[in-house]
Coordinates of C-alpha atoms in Angstrom, one line a residue:
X588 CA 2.6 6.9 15.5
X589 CA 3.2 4.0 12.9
X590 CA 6.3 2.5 11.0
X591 CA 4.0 3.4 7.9
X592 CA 5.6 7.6 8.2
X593 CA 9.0 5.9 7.1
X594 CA 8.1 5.7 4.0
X595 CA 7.7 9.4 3.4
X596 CA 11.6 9.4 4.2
X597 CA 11.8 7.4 1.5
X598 CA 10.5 9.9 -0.5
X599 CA 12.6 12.4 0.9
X600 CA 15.8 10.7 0.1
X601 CA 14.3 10.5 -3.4
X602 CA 13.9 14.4 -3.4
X603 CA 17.1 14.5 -1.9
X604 CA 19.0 12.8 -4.9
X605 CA 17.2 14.9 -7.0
X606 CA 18.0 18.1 -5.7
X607 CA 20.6 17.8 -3.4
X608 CA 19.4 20.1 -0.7
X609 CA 21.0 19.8 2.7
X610 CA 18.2 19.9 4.7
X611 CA 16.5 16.9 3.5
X612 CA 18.6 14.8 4.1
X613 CA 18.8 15.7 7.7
X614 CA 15.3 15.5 8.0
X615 CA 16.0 11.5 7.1
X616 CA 18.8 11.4 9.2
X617 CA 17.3 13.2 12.0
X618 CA 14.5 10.6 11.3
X619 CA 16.5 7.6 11.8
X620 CA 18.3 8.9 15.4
X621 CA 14.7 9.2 16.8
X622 CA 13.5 6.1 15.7
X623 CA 16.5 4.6 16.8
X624 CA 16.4 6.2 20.1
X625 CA 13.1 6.1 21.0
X626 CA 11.2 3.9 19.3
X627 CA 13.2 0.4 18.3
X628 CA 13.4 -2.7 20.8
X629 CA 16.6 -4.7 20.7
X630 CA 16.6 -7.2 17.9
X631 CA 15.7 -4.0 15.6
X632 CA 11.8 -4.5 16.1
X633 CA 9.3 -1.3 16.0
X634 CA 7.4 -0.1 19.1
X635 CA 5.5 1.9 17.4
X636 CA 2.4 0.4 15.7
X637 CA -1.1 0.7 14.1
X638 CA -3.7 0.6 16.9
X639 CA -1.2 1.6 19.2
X640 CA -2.5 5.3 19.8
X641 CA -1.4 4.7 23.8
X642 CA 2.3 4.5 22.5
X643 CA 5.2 7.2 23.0
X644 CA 8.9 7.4 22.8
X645 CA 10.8 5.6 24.9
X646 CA 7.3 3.2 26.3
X647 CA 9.2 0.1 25.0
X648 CA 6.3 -1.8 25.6
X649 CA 6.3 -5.9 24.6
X650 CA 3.4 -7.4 26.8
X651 CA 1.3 -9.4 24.6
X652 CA -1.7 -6.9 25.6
X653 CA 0.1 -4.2 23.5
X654 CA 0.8 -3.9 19.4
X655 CA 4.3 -3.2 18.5
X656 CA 7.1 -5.4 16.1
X657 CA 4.7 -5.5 13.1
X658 CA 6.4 -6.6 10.0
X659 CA 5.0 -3.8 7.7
X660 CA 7.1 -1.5 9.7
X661 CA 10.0 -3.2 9.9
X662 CA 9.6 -3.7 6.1
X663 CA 9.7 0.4 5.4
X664 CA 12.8 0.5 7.8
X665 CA 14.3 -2.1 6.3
X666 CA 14.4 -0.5 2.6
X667 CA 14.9 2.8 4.2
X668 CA 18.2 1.4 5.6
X669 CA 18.9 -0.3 2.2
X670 CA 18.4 2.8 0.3
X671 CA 20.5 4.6 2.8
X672 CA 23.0 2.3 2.5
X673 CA 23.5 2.8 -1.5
X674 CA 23.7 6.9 -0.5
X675 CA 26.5 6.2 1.8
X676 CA 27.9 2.6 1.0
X677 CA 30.7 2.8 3.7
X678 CA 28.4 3.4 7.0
X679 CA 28.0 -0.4 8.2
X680 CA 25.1 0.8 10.8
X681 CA 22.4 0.5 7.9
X682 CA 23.6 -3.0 6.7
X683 CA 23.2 -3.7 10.3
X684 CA 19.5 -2.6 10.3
X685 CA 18.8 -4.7 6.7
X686 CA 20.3 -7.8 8.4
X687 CA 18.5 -7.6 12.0
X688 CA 14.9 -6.5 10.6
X689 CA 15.5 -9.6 8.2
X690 CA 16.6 -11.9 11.1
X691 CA 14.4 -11.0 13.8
X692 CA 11.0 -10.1 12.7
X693 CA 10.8 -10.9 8.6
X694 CA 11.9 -14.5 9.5
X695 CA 11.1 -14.8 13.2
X696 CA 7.2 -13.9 12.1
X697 CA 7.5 -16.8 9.5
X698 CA 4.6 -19.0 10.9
X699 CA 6.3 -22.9 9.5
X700 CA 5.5 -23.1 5.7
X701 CA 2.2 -22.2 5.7
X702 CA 1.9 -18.5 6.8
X703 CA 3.6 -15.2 8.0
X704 CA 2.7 -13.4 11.2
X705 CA 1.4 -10.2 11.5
X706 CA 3.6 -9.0 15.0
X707 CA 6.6 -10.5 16.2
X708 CA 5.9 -10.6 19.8
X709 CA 8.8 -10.9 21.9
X710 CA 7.3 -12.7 25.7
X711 CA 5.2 -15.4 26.8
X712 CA 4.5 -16.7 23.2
X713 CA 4.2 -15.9 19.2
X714 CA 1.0 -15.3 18.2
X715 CA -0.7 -17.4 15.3
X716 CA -1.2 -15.8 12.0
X717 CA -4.5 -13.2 12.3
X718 CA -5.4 -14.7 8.5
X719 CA -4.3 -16.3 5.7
X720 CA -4.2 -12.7 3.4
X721 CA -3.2 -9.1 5.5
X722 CA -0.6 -6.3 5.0
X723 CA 2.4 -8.8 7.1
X724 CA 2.0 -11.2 4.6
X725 CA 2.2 -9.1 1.7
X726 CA 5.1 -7.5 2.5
X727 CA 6.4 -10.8 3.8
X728 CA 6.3 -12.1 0.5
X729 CA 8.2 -9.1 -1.1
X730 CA 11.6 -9.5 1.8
X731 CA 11.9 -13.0 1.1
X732 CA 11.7 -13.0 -3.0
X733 CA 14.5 -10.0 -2.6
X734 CA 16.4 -11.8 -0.2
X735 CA 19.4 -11.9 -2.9
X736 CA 19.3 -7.8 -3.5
X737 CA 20.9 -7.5 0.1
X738 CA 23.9 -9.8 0.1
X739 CA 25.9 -7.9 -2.3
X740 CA 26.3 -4.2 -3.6
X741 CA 27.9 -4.1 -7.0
X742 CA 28.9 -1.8 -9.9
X743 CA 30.7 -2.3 -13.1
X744 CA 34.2 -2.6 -10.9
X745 CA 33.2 -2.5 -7.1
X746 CA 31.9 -6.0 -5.3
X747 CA 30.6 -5.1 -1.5
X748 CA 29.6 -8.3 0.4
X749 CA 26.9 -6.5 2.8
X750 CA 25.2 -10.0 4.5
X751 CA 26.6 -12.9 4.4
X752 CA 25.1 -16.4 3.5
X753 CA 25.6 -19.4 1.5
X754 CA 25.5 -18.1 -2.7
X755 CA 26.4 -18.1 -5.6
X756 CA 26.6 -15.1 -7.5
X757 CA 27.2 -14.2 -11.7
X758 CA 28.7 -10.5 -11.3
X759 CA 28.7 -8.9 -14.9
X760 CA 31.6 -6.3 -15.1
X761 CA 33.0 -4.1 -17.3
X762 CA 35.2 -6.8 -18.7
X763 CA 33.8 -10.5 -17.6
X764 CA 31.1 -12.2 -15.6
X765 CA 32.6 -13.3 -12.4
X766 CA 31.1 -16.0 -10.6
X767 CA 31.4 -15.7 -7.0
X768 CA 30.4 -18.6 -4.4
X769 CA 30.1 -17.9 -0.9
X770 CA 30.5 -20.7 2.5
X771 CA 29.3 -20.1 5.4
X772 CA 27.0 -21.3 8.1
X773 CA 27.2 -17.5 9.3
X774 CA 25.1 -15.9 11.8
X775 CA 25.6 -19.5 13.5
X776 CA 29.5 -19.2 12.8
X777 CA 31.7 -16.8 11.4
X778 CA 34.0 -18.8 9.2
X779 CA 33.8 -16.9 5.6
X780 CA 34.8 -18.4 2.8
X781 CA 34.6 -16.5 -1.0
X782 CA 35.8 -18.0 -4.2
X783 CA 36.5 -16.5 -7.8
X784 CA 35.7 -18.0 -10.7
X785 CA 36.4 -16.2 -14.3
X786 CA 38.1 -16.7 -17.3
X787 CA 40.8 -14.0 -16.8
X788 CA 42.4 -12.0 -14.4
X789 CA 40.9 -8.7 -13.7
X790 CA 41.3 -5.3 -11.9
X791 CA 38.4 -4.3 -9.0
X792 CA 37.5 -3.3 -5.7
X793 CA 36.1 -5.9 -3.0
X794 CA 34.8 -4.4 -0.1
X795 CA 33.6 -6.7 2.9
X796 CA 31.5 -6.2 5.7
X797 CA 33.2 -6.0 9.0
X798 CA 29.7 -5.9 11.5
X799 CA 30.3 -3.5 14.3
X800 CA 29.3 -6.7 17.0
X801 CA 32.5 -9.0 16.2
X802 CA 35.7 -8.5 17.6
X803 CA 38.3 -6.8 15.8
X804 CA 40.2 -6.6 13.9
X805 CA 39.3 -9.3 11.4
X806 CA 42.4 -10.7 9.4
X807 CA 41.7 -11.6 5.5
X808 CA 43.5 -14.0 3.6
X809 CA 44.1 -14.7 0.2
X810 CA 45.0 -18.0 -0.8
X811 CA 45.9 -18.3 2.7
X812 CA 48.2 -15.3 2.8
X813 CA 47.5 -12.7 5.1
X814 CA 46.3 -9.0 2.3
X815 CA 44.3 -6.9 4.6
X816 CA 42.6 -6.2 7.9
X817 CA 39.1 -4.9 8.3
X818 CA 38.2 -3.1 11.5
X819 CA 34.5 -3.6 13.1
X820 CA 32.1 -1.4 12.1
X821 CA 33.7 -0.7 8.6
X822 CA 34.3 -2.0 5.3
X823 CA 37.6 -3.7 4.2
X824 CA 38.4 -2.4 0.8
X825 CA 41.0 -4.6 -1.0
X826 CA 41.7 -3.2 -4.7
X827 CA 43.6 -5.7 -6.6
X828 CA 43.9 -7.8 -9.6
X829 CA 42.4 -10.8 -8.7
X830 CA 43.0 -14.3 -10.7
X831 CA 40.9 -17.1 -12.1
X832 CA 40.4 -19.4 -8.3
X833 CA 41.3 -16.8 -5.9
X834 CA 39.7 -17.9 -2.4
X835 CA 39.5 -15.2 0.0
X836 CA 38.6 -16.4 3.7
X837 CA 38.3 -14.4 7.1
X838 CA 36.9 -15.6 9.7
X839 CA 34.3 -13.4 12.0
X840 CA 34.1 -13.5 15.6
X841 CA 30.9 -12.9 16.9
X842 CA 29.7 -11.6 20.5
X843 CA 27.1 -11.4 23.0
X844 CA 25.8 -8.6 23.9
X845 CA 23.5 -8.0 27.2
X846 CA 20.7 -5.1 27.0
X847 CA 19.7 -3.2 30.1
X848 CA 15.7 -3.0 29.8
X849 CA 14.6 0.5 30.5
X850 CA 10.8 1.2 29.5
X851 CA 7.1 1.0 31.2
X852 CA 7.0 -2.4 31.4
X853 CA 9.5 -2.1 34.1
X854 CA 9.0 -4.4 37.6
X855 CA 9.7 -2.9 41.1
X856 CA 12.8 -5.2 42.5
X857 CA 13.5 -6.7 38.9
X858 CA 16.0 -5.8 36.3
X859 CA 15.1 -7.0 32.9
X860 CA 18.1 -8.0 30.5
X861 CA 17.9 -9.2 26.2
X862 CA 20.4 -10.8 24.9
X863 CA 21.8 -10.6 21.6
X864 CA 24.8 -12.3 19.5
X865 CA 26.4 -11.1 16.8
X866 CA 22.8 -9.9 15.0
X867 CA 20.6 -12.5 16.4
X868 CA 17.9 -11.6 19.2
X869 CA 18.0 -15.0 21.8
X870 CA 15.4 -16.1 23.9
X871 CA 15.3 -17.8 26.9
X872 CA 12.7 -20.4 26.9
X873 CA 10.6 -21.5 29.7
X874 CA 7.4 -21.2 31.3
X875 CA 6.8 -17.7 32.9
X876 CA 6.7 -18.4 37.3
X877 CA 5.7 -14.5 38.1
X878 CA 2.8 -12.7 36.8
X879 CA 4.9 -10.9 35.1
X880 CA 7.7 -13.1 33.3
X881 CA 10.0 -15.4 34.0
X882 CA 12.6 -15.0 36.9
X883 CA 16.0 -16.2 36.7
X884 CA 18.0 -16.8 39.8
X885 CA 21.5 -14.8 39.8
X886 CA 22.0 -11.3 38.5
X887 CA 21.4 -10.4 34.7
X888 CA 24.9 -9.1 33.9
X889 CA 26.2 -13.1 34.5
X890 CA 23.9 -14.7 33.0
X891 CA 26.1 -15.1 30.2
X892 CA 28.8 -16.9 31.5
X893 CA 26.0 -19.5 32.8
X894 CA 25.2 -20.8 29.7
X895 CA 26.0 -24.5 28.9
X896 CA 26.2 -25.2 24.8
X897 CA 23.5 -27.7 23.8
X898 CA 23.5 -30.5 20.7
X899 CA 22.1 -27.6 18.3
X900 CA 24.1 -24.8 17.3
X901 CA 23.1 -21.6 19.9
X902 CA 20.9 -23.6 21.7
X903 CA 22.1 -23.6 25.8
X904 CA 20.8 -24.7 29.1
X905 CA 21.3 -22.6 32.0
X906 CA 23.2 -23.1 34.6
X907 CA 21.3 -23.4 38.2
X908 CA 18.0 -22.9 36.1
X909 CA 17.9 -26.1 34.5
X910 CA 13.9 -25.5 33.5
X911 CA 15.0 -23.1 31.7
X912 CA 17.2 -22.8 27.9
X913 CA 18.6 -20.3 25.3
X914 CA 17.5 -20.4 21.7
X915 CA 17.8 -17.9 18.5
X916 CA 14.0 -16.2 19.2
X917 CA 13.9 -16.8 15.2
X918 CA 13.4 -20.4 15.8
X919 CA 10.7 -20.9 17.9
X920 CA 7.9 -21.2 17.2
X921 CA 5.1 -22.1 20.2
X922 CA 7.1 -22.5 22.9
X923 CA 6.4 -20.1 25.8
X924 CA 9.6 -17.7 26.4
X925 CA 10.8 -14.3 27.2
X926 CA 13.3 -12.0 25.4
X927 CA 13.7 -9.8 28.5
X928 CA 13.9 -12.2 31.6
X929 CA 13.7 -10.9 34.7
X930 CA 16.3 -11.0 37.8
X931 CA 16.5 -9.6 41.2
X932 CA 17.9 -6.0 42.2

């Protein structure tokens, strides 16, 4: 099995916007509930890999000894998900797969500035770049220079804000361009803030993300008036005429989220646990004290609430485990970590 059979489903939906025959189309979807079943690790990486022939659904495997999260997979889900998402613009789950395979393994296998990995490995350590010139790269190269294509879906009189980042964006519609900045420090915070610039009022539909991890629901405001509410997992659609300065804000409250491990990399007397907010895939950081991984004292369903906020933004020590911390995985870059510590039965 390899990530590289997704993109004859991209074909498929191709044939399936053509002709419009049902049973394409659930060969895609059927597509995407097995790969999401049995063969995606949390964070939205692939187990599934070239060279991997030992592979099957459900192995979950993430020892260093074993190929899986390469970014030429995740590439074909991601613009699998994207063209999925233009199908059926109001299902959130595939902007959720854009934004996580962007997060944790397109800018987690970013090697610095000089290079892109070629796996995204997720214990004991990243491993260097294979070469300056293979497939990872290449593709690499194409998610970053269309980073812009996934922040927003737009038509002549419908604005969807998909991811959300710090922008600026010229919208040409039927009637005007409308400039349209965006402030955030967002997946780090939630605090959203959208402004309108144009040289008249205008008619049109906005439609914002409402991720299916924050809590809900998620008040907007316009010009600090209260217009809608958005439900996780959903898109707030707010059709109005909107004026030359309108700021809409909302703010979006992001959770944690602990992973039962369940795979063949499985220990006798251990539970494994990753943990995940809002999009981003954490890693706890530290030098592995068991052959195999690192143990954390306590049980994995509280390690949550033992986590003490650092200087940096989602960086924590641990409490009772003070060799030990918590970082975004897509920061680090050579320091030895797990993103599925271990902890007693």
């Amino acid at each position: 099995p390899h990530g590289s059979e997704l993109e004859g489903f991209e074909g498929y939906l191709d044939l399936y916007r053509y002709s419009g025959v049902p049973y394409i189309l659930n060969a895609v979807e059927g597509c995407w509930e097995l790969y999401k079943r049995d063969w995606q690790h949390p964070g939205g990486g692939i187990v599934m890999c070239e060279f991997a022939d030992y592979a099957h659904p459900g192995c979950n495997y993430f020892y260093k000894t074993y190929h899986y999260n390469e970014l030429c997979c995740s590439s074909f889900w991601l613009h699998l998900n994207q063209r999925l998402h233009r199908l059926f613009p109001d299902e959130e789950k595939y902007t959720f797969e854009v934004e996580q395979s962007i997060y944790n393994i397109a800018i987690a296998n970013q090697s610095g500035d000089t290079d892109i990995r070629y796996l995204a490995l997720l214990d004991e350590r990243k491993r260097p770049p294979v070469r300056l010139n293979h497939c990872c790269a290449g593709v690499g190269t194409r998610i970053f220079a269309s980073l812009p294509e996934y922040l927003f879906t737009m038509t002549r009189d419908t604005l969807s804000c998909d991811l959300y980042a710090p922008c600026e964006l010229d919208w040409e519609t039927d009637e005007q361009v409308i400039r349209v900045t965006e402030e955030t420090n967002f997946p780090y915070e939630g605090q959203i803030r959208m402004s309108l610039f144009m040289e008249h009022e205008q008619a049109f539909t906005l439609r914002l993300r409402m991720p299916h991890y924050v809590r809900g629901p998620v008040e907007v405001h316009l010009n600090g008036q209260t217009i809608a509410q958005g439900q996780p997992g959903s898109y707030c659609v707010i059709s109005r005429t909107f004026q030359p300065g309108d700021v809409i804000e909302y703010f979006l409250d992001l959770q944690w989220q602990a992973v039962k491990y369940h795979g063949d990399n499985e220990v006798p007397g251990y539970e494994r646990y990753s943990y995940l907010y809002g999009p981003l895939l954490m890693a706890v950081v530290g030098m592995r004290n068991q052959e195999f991984g690192v143990v954390v004292p306590g049980r994995g369903e509280d390690f949550l609430s033992r986590l003490i906020p650092a200087s940096q933004p989602l960086h924590f020590a641990v409490d009772g485990a003070p060799e030990l911390s918590v970082a975004p995985y897509l920061e680090l870059e050579r320091e030895e970590f797990t993103c599925f510590p271990m902890f007693t039965v």
